[in-house]
CSV table of C-alpha atoms and ligand atoms in Angstrom, one decimal:
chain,number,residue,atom,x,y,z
Q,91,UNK,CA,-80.6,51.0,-117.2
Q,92,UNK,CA,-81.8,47.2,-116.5
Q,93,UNK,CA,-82.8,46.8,-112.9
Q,94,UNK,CA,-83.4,43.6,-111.0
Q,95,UNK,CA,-85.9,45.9,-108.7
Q,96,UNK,CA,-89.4,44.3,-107.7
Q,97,UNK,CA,-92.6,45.7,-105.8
Q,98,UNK,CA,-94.2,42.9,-104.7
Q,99,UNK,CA,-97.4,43.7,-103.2
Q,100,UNK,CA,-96.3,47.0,-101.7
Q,101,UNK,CA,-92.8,44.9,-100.6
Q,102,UNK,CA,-90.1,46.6,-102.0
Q,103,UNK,CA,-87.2,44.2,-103.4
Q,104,UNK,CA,-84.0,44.9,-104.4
Q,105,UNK,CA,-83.9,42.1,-106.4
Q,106,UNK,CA,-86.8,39.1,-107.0
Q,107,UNK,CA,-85.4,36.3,-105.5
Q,108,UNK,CA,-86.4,35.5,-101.6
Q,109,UNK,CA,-85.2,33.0,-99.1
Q,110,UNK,CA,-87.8,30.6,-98.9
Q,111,UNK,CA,-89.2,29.8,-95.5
Q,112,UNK,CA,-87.7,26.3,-93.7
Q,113,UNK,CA,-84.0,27.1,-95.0
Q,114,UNK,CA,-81.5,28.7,-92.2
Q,115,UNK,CA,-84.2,31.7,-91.2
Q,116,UNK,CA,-84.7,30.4,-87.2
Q,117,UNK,CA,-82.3,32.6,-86.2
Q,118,UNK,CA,-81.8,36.3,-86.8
Q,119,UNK,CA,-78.4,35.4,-86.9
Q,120,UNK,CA,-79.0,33.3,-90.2
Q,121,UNK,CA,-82.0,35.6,-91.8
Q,122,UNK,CA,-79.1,38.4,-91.9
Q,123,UNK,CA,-76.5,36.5,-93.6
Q,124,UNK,CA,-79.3,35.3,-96.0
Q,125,UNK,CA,-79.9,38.7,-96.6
Q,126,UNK,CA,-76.2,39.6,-96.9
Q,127,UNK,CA,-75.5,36.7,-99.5
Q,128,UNK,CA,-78.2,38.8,-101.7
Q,129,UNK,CA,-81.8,37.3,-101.1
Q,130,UNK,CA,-84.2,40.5,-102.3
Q,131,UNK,CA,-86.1,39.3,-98.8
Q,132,UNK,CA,-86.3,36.7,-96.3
Q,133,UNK,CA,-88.7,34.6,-94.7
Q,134,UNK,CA,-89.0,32.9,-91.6
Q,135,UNK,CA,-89.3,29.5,-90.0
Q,136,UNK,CA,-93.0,28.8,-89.6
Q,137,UNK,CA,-94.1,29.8,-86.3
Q,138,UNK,CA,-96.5,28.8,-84.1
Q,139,UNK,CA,-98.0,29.4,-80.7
Q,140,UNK,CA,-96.6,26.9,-78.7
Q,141,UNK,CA,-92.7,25.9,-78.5
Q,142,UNK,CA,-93.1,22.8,-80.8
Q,143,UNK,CA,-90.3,19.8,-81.1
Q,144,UNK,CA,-90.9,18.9,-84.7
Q,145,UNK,CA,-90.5,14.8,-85.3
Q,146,UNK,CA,-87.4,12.8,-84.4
Q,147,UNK,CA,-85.2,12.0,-86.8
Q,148,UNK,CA,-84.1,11.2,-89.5
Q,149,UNK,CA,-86.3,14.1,-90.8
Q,150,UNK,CA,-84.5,14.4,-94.4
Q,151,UNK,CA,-83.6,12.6,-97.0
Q,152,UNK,CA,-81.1,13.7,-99.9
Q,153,UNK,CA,-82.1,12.7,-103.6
Q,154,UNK,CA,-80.4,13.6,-106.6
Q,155,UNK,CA,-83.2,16.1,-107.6
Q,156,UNK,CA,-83.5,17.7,-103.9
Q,157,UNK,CA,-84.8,16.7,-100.4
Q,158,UNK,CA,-87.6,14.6,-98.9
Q,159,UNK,CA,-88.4,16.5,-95.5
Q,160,UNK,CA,-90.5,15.9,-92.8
Q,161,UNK,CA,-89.6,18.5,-89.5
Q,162,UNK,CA,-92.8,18.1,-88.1
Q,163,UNK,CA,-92.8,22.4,-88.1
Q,164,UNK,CA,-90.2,22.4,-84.9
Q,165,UNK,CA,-90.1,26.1,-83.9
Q,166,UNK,CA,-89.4,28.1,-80.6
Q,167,UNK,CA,-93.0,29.0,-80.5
Q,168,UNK,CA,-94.5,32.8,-81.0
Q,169,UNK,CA,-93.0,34.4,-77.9
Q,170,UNK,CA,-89.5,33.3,-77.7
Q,171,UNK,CA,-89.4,34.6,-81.5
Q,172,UNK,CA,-90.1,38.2,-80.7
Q,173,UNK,CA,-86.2,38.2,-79.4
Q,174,UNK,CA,-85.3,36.7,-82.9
Q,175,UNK,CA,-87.3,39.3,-84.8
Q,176,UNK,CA,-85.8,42.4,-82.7
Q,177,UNK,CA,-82.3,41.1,-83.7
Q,178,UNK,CA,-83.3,40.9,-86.8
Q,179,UNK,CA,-84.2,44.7,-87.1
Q,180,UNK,CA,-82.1,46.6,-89.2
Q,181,UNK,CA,-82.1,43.4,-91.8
Q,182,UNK,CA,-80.9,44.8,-95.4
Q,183,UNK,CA,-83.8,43.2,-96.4
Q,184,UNK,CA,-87.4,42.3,-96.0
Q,185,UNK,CA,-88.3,40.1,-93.0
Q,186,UNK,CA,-91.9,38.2,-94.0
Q,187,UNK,CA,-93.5,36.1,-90.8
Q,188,UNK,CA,-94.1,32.4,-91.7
Q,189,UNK,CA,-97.0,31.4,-89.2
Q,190,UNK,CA,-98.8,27.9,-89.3
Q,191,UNK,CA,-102.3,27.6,-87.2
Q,192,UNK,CA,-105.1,25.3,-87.1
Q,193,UNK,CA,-107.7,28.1,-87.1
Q,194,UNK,CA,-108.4,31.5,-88.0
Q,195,UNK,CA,-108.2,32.8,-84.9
Q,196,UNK,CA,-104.9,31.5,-84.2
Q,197,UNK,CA,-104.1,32.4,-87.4
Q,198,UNK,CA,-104.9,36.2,-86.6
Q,199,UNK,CA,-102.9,36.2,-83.3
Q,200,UNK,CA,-99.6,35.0,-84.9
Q,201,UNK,CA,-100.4,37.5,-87.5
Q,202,UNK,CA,-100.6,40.3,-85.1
Q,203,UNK,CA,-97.8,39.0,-83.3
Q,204,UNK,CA,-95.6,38.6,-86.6
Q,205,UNK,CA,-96.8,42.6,-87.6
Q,206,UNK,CA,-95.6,43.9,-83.6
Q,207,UNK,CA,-92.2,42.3,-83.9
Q,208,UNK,CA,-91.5,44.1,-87.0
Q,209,UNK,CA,-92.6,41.8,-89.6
Q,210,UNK,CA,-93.0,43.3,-93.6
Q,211,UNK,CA,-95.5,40.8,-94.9
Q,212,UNK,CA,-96.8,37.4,-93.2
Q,213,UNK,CA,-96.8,34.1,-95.2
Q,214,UNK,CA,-99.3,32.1,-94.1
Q,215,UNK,CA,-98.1,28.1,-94.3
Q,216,UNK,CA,-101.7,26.6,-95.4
Q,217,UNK,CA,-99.5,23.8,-97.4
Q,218,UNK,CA,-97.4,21.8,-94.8
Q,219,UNK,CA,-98.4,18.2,-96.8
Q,220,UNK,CA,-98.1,16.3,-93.3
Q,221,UNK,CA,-98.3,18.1,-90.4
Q,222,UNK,CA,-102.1,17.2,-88.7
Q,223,UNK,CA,-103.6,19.6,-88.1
Q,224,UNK,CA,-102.4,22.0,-89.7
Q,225,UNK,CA,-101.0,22.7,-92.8
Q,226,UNK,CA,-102.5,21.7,-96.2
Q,227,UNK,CA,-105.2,20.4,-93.9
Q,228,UNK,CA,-106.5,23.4,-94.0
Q,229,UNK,CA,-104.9,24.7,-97.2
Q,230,UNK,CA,-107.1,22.3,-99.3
Q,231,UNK,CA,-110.5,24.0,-98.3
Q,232,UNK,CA,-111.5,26.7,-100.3
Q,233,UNK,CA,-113.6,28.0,-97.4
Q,234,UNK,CA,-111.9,27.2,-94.9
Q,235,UNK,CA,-108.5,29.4,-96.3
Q,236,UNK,CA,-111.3,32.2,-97.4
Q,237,UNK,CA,-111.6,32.4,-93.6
Q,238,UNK,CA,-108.2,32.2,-92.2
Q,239,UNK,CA,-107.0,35.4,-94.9
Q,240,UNK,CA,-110.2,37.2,-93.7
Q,241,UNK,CA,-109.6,37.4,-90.1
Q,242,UNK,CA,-106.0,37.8,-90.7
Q,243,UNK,CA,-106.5,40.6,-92.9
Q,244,UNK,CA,-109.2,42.0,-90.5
Q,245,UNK,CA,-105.9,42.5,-87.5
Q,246,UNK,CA,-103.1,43.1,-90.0
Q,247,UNK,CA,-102.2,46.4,-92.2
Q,248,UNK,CA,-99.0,44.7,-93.7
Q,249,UNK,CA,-99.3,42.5,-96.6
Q,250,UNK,CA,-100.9,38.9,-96.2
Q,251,UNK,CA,-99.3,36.2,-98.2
Q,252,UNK,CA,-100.8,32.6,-98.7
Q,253,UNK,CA,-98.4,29.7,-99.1
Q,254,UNK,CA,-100.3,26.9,-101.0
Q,255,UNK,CA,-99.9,23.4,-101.5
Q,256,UNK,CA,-99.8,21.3,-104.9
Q,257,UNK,CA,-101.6,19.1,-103.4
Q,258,UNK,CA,-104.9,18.8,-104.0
Q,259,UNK,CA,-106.7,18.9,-107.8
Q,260,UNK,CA,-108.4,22.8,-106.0
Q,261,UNK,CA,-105.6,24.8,-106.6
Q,262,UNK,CA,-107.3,27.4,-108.5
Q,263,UNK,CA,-110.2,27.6,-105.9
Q,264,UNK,CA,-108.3,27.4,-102.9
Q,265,UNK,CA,-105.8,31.0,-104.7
Q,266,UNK,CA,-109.3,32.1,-106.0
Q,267,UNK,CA,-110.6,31.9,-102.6
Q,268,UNK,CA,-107.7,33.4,-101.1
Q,269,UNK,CA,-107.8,36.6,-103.5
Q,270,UNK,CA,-111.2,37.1,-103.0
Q,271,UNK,CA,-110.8,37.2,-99.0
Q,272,UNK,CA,-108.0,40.1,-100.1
Q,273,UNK,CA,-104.9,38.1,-99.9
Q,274,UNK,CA,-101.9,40.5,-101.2
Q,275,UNK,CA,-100.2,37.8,-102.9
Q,276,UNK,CA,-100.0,33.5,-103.5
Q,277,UNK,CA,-96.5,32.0,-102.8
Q,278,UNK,CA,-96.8,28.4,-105.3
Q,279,UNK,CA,-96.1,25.8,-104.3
Q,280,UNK,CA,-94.8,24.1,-101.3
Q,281,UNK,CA,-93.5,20.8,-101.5
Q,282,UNK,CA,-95.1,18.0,-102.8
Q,283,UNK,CA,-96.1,14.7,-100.5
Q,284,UNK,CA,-93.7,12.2,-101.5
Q,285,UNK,CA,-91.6,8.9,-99.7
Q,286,UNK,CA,-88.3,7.4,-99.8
Q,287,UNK,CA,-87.9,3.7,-98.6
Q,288,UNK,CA,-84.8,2.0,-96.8
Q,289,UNK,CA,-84.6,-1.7,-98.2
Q,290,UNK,CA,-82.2,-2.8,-96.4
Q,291,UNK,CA,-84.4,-1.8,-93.3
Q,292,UNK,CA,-87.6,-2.7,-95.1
Q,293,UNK,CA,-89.4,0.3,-93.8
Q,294,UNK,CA,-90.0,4.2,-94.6
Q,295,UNK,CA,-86.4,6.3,-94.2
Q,296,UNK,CA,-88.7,9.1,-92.7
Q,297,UNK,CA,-89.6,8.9,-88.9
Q,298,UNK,CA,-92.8,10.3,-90.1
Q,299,UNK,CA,-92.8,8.2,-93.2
Q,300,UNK,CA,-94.7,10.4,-95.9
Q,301,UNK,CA,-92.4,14.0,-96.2
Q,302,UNK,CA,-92.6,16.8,-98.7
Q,303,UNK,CA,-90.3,17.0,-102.1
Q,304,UNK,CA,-88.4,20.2,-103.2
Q,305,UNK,CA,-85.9,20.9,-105.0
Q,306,UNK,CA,-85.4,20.6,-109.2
Q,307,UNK,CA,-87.7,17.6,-109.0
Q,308,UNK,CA,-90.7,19.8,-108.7
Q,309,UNK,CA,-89.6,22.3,-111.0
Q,310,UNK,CA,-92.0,21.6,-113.8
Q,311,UNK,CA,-94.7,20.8,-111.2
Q,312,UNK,CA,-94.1,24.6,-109.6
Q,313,UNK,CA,-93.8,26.1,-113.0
Q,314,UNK,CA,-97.0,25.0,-114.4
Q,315,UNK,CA,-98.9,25.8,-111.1
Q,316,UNK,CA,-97.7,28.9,-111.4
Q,317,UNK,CA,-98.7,29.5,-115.0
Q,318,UNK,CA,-102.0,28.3,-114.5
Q,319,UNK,CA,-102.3,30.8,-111.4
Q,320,UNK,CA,-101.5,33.8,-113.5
Q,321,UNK,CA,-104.0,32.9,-115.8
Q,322,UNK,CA,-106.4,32.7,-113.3
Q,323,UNK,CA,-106.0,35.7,-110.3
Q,324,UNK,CA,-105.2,39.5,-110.3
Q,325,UNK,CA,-103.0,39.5,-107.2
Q,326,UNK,CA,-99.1,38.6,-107.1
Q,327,UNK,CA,-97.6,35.3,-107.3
Q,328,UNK,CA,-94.7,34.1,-106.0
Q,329,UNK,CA,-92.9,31.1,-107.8
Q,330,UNK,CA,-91.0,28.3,-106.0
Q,331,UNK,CA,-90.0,25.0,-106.4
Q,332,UNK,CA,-86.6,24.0,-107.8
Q,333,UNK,CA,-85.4,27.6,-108.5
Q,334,UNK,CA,-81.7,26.9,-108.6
Q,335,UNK,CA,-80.0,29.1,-111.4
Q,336,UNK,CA,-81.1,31.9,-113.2
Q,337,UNK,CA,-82.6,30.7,-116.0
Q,338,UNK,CA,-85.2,29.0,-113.5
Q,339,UNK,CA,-85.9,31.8,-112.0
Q,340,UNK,CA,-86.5,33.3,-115.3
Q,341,UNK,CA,-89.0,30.6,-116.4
Q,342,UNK,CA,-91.2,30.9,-113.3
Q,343,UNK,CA,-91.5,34.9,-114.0
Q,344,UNK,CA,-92.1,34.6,-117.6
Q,345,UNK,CA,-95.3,32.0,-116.4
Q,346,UNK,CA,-96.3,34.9,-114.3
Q,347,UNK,CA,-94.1,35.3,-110.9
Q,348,UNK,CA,-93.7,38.4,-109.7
Q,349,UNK,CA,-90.6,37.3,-107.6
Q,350,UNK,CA,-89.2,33.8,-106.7
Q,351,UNK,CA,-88.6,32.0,-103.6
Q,352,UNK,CA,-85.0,29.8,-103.2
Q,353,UNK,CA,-85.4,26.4,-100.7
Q,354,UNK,CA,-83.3,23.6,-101.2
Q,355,UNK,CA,-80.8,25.4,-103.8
Q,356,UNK,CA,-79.3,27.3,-100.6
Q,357,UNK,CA,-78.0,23.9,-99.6
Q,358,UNK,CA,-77.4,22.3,-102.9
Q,359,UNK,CA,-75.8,25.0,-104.6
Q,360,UNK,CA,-74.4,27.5,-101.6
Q,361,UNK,CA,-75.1,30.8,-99.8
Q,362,UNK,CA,-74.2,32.2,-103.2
Q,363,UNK,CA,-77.1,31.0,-105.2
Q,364,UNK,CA,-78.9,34.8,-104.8
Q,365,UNK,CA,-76.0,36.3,-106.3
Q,366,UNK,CA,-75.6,33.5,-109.0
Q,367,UNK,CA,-79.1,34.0,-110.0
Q,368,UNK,CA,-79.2,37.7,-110.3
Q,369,UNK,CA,-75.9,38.2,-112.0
Q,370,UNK,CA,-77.4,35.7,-114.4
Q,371,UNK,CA,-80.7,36.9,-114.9
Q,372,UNK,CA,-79.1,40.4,-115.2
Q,373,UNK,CA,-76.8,39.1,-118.0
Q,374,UNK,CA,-80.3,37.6,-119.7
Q,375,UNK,CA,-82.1,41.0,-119.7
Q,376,UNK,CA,-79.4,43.3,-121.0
Q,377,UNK,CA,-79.0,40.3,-124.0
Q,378,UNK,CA,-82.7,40.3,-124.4
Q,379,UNK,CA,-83.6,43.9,-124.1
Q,380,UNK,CA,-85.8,43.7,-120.9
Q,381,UNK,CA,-84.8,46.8,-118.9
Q,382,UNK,CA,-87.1,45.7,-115.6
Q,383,UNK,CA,-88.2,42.1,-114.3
Q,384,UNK,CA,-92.1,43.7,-114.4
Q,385,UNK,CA,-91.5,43.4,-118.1
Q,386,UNK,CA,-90.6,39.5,-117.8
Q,387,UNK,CA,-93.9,38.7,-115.9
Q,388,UNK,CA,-96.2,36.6,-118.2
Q,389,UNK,CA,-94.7,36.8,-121.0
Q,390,UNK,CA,-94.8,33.2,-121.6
Q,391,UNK,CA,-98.5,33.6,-121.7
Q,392,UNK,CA,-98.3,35.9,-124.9
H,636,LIG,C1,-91.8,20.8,-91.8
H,636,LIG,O1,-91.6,21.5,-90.8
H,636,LIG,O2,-91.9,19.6,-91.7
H,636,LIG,C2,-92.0,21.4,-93.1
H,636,LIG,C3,-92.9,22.6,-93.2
H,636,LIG,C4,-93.6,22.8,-94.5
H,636,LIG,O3,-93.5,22.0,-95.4
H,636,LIG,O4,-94.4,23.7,-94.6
């Protein structure tokens, strides 16, 4: 019998593809009916300590190969959440916590906060490529993110998951770093810093003027971090970037993802996209004799 089930560090999936964080999850309202339209999981806005209005607009910008975004992590702050999370109890599937922080310590108390509201796993957003202060600003520091997984691992018993950035030529030391402070698992990547320009105004489109890229664009960018990754750690990974069909999500689990996040392709392609992808990756398996996606993982590195 093929079967789309995962374990991802002790997360139990239905399937392996998971809303990524930033993409209708403010709400509980909007994490259920991701769940509902078939994500295996689904994770949060990034959340942070303080009610936070995010930059003015415009904040995205639409490209043929995805989005530029620059939000400026706009969130209702950690307290007014814990209403969100309750409603979201009862979710057919996994809720993991996105938190952003500019320490450890605040790191640890979102954590905690994330874990009493119900949480399965936390993601920790160490790759925001503009937000200062937080973000990769921290994310690019091997010792720096050795210390924010170690105090959040020393106040949490559910899983800890690090999101990090393409960014920076320390990839493999900042995951290494990461694993070795007992991170459960590596989500790669988040988006990559990028611009769009307005000629007609002569200025960046961006309020911010520097954003983040996702979408198909940084498919090959994702995919090869990713590979690298798996050659590298002993811990989960968790592909995204670009994952818009199934034969994407395929690539980034035969270069070693144990699952896949889905961003951008929620708005390009539809709430359907979790359904498209595992109807088509189901299709794939039963051609290709895999009976499990565990069987699928790496195998691009044989
Ligand atoms: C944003 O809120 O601007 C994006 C967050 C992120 O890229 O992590």
């Amino acid at each position: 019998m093929t079967s789309l089930k995962v374990e991802v560090a002790a997360l139990k999936l239905s399937n392996p593809t998971i809303l990524a964080s930033g993409v209708m999850d403010e709400t509980a309202a909007s994490l259920l009916n991701m769940a509902r339209a078939g994500a295996g999981a689904v994770v949060t806005k990034s959340i942070g300590s303080e009610p936070r209005k995010g930059y003015p607009n415009p904040t995205l910008v639409e490209l043929d190969w995805g989005y530029i975004n620059a939000m400026g992590l706009p969130n209702p702050g950690i307290e007014a959440f814990a209403e969100e999370m309750r409603l979201a109890r009862g979710c057919p599937a996994p809720v993991i916590g996105s938190i952003f922080a500019s320490s450890a310590k605040e790191f640890s108390f979102l954590a905690s906060k994330m874990q009493d509201y119900g949480a399965a796993a936390v993601e920790l957003n160490l790759s925001c490529p503009h937000a200062k202060g937080y973000g990769m600003e921290l994310g690019v520091d091997p010792e720096m993110v050795s210390a924010v997984v170690r105090e959040v691992k020393s106040v949490c018993s559910i899983p800890v998951f690090a999101k990090l950035t393409p960014n920076t030529h320390q990839l493999m030391e900042v995951a290494k770093a990461a694993e070795a402070a007992g991170c459960d698992a590596i989500v790669a990547v988040n988006t990559v810093k990028a611009m769009a320009i307005s000629v007609e105004m002569r200025r960046p489109i961006l309020s911010n003027k520097g954003g983040g890229l996702s979408g198909p664009a940084i498919k090959p960018i994702g995919l090869r971090c990713v590979y690298d990754l798996h050659s590298t750690l002993n811990i989960p990974i968790i592909g995204v970037g670009g994952v818009e069909d199934w034969r994407d999500a395929v690539e980034y689990i035969m270069a070693g993802a144990s699952a896949v996040q889905v961003g951008s392709a929620v708005g390009r392609v539809g709430l359907n996209v979790f359904e498209l992808i595992c109807t088509g990756m189901k299709e794939f398996m039963v051609r290709e004799g895999f009976e499990s996606v565990s069987q699928m993982v790496g195998v691009a590195h044989e």
